[in-house]
mmCIF file of C-alpha atoms and ligand atoms in Angstrom:
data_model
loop_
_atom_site.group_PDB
_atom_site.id
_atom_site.type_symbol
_atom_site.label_atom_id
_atom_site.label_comp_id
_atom_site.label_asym_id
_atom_site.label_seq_id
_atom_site.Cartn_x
_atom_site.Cartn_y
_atom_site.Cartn_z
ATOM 1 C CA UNK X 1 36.717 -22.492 12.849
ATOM 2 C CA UNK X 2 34.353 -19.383 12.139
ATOM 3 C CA UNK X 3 31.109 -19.058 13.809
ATOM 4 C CA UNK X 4 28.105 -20.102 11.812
ATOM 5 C CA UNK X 5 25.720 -17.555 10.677
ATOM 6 C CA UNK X 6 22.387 -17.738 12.585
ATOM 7 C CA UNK X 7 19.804 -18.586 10.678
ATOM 8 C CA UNK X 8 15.437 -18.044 11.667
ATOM 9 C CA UNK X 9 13.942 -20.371 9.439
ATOM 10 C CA UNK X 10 10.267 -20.426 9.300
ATOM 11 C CA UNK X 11 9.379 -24.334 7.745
ATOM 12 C CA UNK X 12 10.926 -27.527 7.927
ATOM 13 C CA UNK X 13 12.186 -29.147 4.083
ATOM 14 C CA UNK X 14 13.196 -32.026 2.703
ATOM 15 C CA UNK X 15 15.713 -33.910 4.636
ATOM 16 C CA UNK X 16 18.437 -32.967 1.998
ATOM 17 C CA UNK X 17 18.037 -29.200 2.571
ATOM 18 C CA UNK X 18 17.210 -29.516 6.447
ATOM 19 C CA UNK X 19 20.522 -30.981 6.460
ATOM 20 C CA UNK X 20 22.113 -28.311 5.090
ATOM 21 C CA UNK X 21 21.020 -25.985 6.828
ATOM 22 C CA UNK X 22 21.617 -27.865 10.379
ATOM 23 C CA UNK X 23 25.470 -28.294 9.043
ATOM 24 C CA UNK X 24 26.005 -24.903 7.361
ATOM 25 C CA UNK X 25 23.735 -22.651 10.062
ATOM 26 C CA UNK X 26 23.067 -22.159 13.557
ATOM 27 C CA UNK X 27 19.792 -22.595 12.796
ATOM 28 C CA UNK X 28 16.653 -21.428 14.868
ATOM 29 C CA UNK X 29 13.746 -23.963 14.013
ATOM 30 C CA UNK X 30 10.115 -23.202 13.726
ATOM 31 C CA UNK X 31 9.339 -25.715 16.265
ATOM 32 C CA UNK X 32 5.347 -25.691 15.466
ATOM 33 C CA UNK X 33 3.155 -27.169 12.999
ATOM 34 C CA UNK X 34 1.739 -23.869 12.905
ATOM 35 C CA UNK X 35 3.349 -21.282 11.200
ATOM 36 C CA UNK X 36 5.265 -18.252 12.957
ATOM 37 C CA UNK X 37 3.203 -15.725 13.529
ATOM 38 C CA UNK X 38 4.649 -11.941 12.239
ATOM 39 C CA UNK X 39 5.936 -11.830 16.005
ATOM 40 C CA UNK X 40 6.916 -14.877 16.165
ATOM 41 C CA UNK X 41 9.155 -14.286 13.258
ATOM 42 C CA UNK X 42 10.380 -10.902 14.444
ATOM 43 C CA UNK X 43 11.655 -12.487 17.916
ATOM 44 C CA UNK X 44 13.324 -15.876 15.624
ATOM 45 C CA UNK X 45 14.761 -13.080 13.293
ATOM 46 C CA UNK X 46 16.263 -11.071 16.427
ATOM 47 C CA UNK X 47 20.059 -11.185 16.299
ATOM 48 C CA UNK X 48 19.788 -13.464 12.936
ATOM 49 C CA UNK X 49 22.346 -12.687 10.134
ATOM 50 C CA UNK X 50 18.747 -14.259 7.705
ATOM 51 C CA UNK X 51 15.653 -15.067 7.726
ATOM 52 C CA UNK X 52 14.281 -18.399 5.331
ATOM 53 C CA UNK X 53 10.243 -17.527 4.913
ATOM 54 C CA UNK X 54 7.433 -18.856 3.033
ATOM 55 C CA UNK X 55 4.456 -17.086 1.280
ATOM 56 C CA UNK X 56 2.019 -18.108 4.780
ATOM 57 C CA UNK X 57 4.485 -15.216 6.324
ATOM 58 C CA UNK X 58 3.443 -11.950 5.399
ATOM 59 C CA UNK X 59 6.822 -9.694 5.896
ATOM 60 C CA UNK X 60 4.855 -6.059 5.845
ATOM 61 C CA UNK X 61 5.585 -2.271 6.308
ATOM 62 C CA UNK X 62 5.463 -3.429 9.679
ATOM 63 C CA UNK X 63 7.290 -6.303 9.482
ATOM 64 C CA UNK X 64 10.511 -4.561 7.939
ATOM 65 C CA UNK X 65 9.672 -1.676 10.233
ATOM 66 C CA UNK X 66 10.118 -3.548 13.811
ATOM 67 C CA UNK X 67 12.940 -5.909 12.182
ATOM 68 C CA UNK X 68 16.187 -6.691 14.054
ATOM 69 C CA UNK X 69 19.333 -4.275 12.403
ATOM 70 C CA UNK X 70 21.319 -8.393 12.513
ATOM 71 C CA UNK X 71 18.770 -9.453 9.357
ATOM 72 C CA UNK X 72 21.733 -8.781 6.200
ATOM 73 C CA UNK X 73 19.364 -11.151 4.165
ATOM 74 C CA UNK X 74 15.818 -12.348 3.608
ATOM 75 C CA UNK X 75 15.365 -15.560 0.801
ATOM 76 C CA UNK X 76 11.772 -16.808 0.455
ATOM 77 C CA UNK X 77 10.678 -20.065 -0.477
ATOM 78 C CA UNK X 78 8.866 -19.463 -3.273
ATOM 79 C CA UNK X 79 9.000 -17.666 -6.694
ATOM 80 C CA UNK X 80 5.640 -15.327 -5.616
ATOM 81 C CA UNK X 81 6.682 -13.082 -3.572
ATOM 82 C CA UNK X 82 3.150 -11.034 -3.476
ATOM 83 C CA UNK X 83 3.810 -11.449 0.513
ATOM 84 C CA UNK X 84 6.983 -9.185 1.080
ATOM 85 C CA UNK X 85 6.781 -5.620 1.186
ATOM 86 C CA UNK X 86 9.998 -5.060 -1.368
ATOM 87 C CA UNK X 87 10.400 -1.513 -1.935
ATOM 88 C CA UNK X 88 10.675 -1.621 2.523
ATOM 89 C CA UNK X 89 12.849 -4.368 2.496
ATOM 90 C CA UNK X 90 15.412 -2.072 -0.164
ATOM 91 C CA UNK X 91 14.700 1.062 1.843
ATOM 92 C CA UNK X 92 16.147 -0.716 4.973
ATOM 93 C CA UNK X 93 19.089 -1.851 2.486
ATOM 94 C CA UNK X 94 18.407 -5.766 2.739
ATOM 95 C CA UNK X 95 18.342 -7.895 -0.095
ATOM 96 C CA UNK X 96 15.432 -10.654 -0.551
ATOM 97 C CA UNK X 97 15.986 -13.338 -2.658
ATOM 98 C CA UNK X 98 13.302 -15.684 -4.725
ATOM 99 C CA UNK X 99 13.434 -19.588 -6.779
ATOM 100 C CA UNK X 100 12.438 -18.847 -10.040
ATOM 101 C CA UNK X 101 13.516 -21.530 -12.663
ATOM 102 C CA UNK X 102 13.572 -24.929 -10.140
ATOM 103 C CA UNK X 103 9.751 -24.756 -9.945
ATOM 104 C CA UNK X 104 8.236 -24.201 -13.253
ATOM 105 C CA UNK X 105 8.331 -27.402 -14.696
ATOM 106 C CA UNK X 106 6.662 -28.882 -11.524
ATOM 107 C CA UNK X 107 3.761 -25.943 -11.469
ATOM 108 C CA UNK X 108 3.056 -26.601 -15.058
ATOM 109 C CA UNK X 109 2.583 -30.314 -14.764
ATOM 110 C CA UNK X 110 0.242 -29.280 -11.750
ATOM 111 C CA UNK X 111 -1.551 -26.662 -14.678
ATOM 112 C CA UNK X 112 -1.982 -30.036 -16.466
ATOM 113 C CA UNK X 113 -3.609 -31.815 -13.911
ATOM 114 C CA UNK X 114 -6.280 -29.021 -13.532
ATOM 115 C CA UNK X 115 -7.043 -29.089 -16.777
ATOM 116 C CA UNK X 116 -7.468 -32.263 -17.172
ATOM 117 C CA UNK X 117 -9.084 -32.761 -13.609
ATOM 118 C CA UNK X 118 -11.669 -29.918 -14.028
ATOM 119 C CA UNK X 119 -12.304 -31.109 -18.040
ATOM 120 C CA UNK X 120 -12.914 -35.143 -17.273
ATOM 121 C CA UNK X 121 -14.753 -34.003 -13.989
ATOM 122 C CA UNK X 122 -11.808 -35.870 -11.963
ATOM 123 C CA UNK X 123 -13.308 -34.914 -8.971
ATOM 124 C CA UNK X 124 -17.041 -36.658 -9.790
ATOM 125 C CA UNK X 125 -15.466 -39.330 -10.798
ATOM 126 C CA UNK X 126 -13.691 -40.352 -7.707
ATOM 127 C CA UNK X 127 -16.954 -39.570 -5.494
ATOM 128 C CA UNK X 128 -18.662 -41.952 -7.894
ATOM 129 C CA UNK X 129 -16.336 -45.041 -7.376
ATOM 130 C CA UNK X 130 -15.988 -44.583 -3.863
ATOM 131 C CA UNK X 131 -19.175 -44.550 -3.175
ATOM 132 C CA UNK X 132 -19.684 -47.892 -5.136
ATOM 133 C CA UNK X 133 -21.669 -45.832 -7.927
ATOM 134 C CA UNK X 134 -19.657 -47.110 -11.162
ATOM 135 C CA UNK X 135 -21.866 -45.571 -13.771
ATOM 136 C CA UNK X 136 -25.547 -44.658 -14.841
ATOM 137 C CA UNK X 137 -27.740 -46.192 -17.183
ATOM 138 C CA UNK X 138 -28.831 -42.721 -17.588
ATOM 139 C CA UNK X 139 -25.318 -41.524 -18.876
ATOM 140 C CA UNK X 140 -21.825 -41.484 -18.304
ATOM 141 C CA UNK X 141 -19.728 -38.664 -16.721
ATOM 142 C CA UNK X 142 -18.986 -36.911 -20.080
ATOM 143 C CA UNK X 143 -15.874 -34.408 -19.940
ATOM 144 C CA UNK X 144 -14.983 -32.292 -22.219
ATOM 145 C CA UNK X 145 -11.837 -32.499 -24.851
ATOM 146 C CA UNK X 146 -8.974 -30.779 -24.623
ATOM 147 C CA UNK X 147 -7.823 -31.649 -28.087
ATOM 148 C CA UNK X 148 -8.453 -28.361 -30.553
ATOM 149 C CA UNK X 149 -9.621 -26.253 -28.137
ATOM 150 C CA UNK X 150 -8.200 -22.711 -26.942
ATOM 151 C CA UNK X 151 -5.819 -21.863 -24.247
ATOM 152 C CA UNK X 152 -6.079 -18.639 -23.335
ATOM 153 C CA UNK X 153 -2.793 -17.840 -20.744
ATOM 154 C CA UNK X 154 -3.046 -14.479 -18.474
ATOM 155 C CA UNK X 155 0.686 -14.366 -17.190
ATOM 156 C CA UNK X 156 3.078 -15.587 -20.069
ATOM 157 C CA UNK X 157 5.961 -15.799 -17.966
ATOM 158 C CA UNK X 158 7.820 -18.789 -16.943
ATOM 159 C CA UNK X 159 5.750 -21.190 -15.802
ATOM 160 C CA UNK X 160 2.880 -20.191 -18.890
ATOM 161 C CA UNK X 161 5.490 -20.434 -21.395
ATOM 162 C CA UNK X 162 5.919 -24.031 -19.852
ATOM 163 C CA UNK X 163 1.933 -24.966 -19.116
ATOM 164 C CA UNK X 164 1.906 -23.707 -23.209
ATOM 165 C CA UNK X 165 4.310 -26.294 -23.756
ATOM 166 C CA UNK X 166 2.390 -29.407 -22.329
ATOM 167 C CA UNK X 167 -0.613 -27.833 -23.906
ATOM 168 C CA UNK X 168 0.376 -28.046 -27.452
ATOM 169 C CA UNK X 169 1.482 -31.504 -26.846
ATOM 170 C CA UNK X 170 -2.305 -32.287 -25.789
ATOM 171 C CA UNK X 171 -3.500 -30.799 -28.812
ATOM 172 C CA UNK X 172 -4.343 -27.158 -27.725
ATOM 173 C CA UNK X 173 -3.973 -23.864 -29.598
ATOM 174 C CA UNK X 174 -2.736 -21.333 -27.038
ATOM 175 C CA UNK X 175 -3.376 -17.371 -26.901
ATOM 176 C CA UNK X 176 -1.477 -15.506 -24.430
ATOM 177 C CA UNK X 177 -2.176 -11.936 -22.758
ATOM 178 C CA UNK X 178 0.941 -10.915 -20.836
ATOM 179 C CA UNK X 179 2.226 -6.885 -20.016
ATOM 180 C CA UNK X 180 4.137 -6.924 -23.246
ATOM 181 C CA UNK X 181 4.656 -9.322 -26.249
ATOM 182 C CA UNK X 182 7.516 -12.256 -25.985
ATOM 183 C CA UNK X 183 9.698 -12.820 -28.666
ATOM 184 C CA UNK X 184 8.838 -15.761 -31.518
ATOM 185 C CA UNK X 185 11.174 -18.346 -30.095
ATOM 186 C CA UNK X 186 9.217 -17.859 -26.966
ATOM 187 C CA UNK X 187 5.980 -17.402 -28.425
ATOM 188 C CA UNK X 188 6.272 -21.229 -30.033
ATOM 189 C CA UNK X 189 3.302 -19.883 -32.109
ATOM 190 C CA UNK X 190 0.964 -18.808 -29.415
ATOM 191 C CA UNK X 191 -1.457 -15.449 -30.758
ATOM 192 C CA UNK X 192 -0.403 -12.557 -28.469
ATOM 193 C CA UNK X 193 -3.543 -10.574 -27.482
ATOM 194 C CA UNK X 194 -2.709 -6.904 -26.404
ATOM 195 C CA UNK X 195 -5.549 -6.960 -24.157
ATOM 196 C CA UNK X 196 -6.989 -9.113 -21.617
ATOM 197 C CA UNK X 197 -10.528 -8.739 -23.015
ATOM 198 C CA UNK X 198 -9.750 -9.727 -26.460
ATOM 199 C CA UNK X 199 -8.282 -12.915 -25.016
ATOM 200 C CA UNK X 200 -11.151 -13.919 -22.811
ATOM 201 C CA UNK X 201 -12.935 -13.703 -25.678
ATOM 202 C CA UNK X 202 -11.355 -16.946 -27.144
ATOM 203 C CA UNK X 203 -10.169 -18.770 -24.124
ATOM 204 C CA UNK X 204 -12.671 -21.828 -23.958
ATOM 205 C CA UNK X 205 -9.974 -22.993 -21.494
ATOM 206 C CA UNK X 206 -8.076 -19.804 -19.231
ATOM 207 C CA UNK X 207 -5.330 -20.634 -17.343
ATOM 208 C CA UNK X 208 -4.248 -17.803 -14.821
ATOM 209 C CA UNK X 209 -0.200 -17.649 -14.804
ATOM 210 C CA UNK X 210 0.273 -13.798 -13.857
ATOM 211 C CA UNK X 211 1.481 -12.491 -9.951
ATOM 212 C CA UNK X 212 -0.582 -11.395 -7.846
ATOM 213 C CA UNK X 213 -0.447 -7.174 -7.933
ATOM 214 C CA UNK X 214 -2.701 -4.482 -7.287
ATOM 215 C CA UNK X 215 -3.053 -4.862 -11.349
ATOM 216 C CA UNK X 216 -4.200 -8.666 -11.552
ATOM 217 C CA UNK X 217 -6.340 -8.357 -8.174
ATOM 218 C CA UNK X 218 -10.007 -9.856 -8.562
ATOM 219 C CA UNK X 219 -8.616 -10.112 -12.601
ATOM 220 C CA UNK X 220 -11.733 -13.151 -12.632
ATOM 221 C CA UNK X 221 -14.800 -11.244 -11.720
ATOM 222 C CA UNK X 222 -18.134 -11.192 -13.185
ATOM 223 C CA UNK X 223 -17.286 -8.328 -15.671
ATOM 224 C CA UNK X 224 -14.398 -10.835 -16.717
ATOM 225 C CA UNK X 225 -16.516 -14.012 -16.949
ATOM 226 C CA UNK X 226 -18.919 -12.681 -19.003
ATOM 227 C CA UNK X 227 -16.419 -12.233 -22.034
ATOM 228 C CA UNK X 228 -15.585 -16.120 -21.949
ATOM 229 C CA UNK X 229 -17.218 -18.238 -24.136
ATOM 230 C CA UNK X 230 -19.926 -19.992 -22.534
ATOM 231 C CA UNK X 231 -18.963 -23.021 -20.850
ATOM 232 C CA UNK X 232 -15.231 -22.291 -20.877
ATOM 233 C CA UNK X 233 -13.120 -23.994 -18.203
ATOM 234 C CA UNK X 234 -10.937 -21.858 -15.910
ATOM 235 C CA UNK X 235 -7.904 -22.837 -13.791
ATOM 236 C CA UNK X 236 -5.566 -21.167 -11.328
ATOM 237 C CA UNK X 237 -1.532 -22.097 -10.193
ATOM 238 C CA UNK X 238 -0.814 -18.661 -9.316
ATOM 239 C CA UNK X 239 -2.418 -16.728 -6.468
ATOM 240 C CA UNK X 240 -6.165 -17.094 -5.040
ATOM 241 C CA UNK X 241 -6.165 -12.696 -5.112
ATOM 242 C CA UNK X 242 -6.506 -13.134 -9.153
ATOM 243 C CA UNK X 243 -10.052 -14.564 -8.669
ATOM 244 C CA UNK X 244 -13.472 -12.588 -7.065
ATOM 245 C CA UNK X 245 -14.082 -16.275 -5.407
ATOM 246 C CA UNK X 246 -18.019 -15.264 -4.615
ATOM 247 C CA UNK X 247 -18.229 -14.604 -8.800
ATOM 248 C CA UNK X 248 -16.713 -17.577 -9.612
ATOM 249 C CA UNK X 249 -18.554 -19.612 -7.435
ATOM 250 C CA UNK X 250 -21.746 -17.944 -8.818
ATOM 251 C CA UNK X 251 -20.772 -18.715 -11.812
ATOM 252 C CA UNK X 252 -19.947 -22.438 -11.637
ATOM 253 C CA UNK X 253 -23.285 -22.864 -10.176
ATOM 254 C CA UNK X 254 -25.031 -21.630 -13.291
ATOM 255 C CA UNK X 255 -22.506 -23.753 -15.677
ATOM 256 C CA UNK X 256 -21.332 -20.231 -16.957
ATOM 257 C CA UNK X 257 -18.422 -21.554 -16.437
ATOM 258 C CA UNK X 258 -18.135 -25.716 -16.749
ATOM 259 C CA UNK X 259 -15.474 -26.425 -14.185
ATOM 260 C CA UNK X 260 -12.440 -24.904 -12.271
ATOM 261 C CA UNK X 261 -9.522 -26.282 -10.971
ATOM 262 C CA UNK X 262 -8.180 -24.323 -8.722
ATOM 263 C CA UNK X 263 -4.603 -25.092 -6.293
ATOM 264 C CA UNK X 264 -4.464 -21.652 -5.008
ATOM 265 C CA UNK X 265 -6.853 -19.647 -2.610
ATOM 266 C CA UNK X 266 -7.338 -16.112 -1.190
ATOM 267 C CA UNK X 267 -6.984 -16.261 2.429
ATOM 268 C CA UNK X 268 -5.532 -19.881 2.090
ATOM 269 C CA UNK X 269 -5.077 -22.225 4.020
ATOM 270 C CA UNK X 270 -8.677 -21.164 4.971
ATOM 271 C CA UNK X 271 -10.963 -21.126 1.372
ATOM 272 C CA UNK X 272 -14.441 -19.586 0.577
ATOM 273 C CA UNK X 273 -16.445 -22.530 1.862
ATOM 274 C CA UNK X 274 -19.134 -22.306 -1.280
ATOM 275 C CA UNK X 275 -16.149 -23.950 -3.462
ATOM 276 C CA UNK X 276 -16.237 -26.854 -0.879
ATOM 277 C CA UNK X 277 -20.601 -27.953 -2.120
ATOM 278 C CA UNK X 278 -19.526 -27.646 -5.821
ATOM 279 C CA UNK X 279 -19.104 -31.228 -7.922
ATOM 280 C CA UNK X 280 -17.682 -28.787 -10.820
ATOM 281 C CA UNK X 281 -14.548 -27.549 -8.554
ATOM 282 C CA UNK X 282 -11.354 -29.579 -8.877
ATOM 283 C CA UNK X 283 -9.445 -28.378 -5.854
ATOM 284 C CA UNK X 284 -5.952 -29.333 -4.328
ATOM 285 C CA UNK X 285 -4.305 -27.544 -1.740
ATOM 286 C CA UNK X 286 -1.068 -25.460 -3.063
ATOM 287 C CA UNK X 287 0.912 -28.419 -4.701
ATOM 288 C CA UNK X 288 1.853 -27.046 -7.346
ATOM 289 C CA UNK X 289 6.028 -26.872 -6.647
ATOM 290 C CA UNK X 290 5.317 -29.680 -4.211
ATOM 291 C CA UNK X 291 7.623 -32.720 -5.693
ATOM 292 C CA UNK X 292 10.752 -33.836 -3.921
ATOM 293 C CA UNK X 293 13.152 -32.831 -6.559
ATOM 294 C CA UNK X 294 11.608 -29.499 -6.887
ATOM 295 C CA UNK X 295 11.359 -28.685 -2.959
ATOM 296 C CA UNK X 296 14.670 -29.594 -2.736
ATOM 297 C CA UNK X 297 16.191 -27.252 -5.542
ATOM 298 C CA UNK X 298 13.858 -24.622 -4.126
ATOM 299 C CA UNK X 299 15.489 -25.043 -0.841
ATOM 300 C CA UNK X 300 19.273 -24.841 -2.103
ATOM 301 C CA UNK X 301 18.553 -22.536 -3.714
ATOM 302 C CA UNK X 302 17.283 -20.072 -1.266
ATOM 303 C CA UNK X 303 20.367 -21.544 0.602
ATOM 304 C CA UNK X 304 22.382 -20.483 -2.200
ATOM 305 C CA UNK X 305 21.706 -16.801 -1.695
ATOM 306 C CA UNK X 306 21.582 -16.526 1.716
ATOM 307 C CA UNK X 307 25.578 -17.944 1.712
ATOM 308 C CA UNK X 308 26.217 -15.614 -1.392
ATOM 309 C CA UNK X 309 25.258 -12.260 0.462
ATOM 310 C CA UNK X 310 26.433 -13.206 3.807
ATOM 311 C CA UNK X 311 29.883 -13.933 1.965
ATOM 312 C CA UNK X 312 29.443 -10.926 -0.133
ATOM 313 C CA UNK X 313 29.567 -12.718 -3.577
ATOM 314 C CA UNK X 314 26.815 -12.059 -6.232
ATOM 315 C CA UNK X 315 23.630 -13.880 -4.910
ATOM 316 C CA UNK X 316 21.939 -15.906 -7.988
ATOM 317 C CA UNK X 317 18.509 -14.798 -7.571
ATOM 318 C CA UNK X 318 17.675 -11.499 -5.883
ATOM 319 C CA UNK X 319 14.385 -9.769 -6.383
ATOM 320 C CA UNK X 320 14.564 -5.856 -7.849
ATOM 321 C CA UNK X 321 12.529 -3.183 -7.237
HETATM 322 C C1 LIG P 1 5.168 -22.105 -2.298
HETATM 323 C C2 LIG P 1 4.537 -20.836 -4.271
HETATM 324 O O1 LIG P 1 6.363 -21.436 -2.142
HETATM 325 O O2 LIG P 1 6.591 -20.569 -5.369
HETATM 326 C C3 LIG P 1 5.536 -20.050 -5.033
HETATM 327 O O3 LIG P 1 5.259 -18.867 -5.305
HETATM 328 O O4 LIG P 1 3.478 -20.365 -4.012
HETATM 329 C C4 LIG P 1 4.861 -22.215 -3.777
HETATM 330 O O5 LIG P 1 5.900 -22.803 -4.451
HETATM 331 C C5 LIG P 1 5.253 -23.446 -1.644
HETATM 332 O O6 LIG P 1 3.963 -23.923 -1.553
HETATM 333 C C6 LIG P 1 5.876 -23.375 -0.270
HETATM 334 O O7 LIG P 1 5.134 -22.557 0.571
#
């Protein structure tokens, strides 16, 4: 029998996928809770044929510049893949691999729960009960409707095409601002707006879908916010670096904006503690891909590309330049 290819893998997964990868790999475990640090990862990734990472490991100029000449493939777990320096992965000829597809159904239902969490003030709510407050005679904890209001969608890619989707079902019209215009049987009737501007302008709901890029940086900032209607409700799946967090923050203090939900952070796992005092911030920690069925198709198939390069057979999903 042939050797197995080693393997530095960065996370644990679900059972189904660890398993795999004990009986296909000699694998070299992150044994922390922690993750690797970039040297950690370099040393793991020394004499490896590939490398499994996550977005919490940032694989850098540096990264790709101290990296052992064994690496013949790199497959994150994740579709983002804001974290690896591409163009010096392909100028040290290694291919990196992403999961698009497996997790967009899973990020938009988590798109859902933001809106609905940040609109019906989910958050509130749950303080209230648990603290055996079940309502006011001075008022009930009144939301706001989703039901004929506008989705505005920065990022129509995958996973906005799908958050549109669920929104139409809840009664939503949706506007979309995306780098260029998708075709009708994408669009599903959803106004393309050239510019970002124009569609702030509308979105009394603004969902962020786009990557993270020195384009979308800080894309929510107080020039930004100003444009929504007053009162609109804003929620991010994507990447914390789309949002100025100090602006937004500022602004959900004034009820210039109503509510956020937000699942992603810059800097996460650490967050801008001023979100942590605010009753109007619906926050959950990165769960948007994080269902069982999903984490395991993400993790089979980052599998799946590792075993197609190291057998030199087209890999399914490799990132271009
Ligand atoms: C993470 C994500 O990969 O797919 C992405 O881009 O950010 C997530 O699915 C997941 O949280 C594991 O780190």
């Amino acid at each position: 029998e042939s050797m197995k290819p080693i393997l530095a893998v960065a996370r644990h997964f679900t059972p189904e996928v660890n398993a795999r990868i004990d009986r296909d790999f000699e694998p070299r475990w992150n044994p922390n809770e922690q993750p690797w640090t970039q040297d950690e990862l370099l040393q793991a990734a020394d004499g490896a044929d590939a490398v499994l990472v996550s977005p919490v490991n940032k694989l850098d100029a540096r990264f790709f510049s101290l990296l052992s000449n064994s690496v013949k493939v790199i497959a994150t777990f994740s579709v983002g893949y804001d974290h690896i320096d591409l163009a010096a992965a392909h100028a040290r000829g290694i291919p990196v691999s992403h999961t698009p597809g497996v997790l967009t159904d899973a990020t938009a239902d988590v798109g859902m729960l933001l809106l609905l969490g940040a609109s019906r003030r989910a958050y509130e709510a749950q303080q209230r009960l648990r603290s055996g407050l079940w309502a006011s005679s001075k008022g009930d904890l009144l939301g706001w409707s989703l039901q004929g209001k506008v989705l505005g969608i920065y990022g129509m890619g995958r996973i906005g095409q799908a958050l549109a989707h669920r929104a139409r079902a809840f009664g939503m019209q949706v506007h979309y601002n995306n780098r260029s215009r998708l075709s009708p049987d994408e669009e599903q009737g959803a106004v393309f707006h050239e510019d970002a501007a124009s569609l702030l302008r509308v979105s009394q709901f603004l969902s962020l879908n786009a990557p993270a890029s020195q384009d979308t940086r800080h894309f929510l900032r107080t020039e930004n916010i100003d444009l929504l209607p007053a009162g609109a409700i804003v929620i991010n799946t994507a990447r914390g670096a789309l949002v100025n967090d100090d602006d937004l923050i500022t602004a959900l203090k004034s009820g210039r904006i109503a509510a956020a939900g937000l699942d992603v952070f810059e800097g996460e796992p650490k967050l801008n503690p001023g979100y942590l005092d605010l009753p109007n911030a619906f926050l959950l920690p990165h769960i948007g891909s994080a269902t069982v069925e999903t984490r395991t198709a993400m993790g089979m198939l980052a599998l799946d590309n590792i075993e197609a390069v190291l057998k030199g057979r087209p890999a399914p999903t490799l990132l271009r330049n």
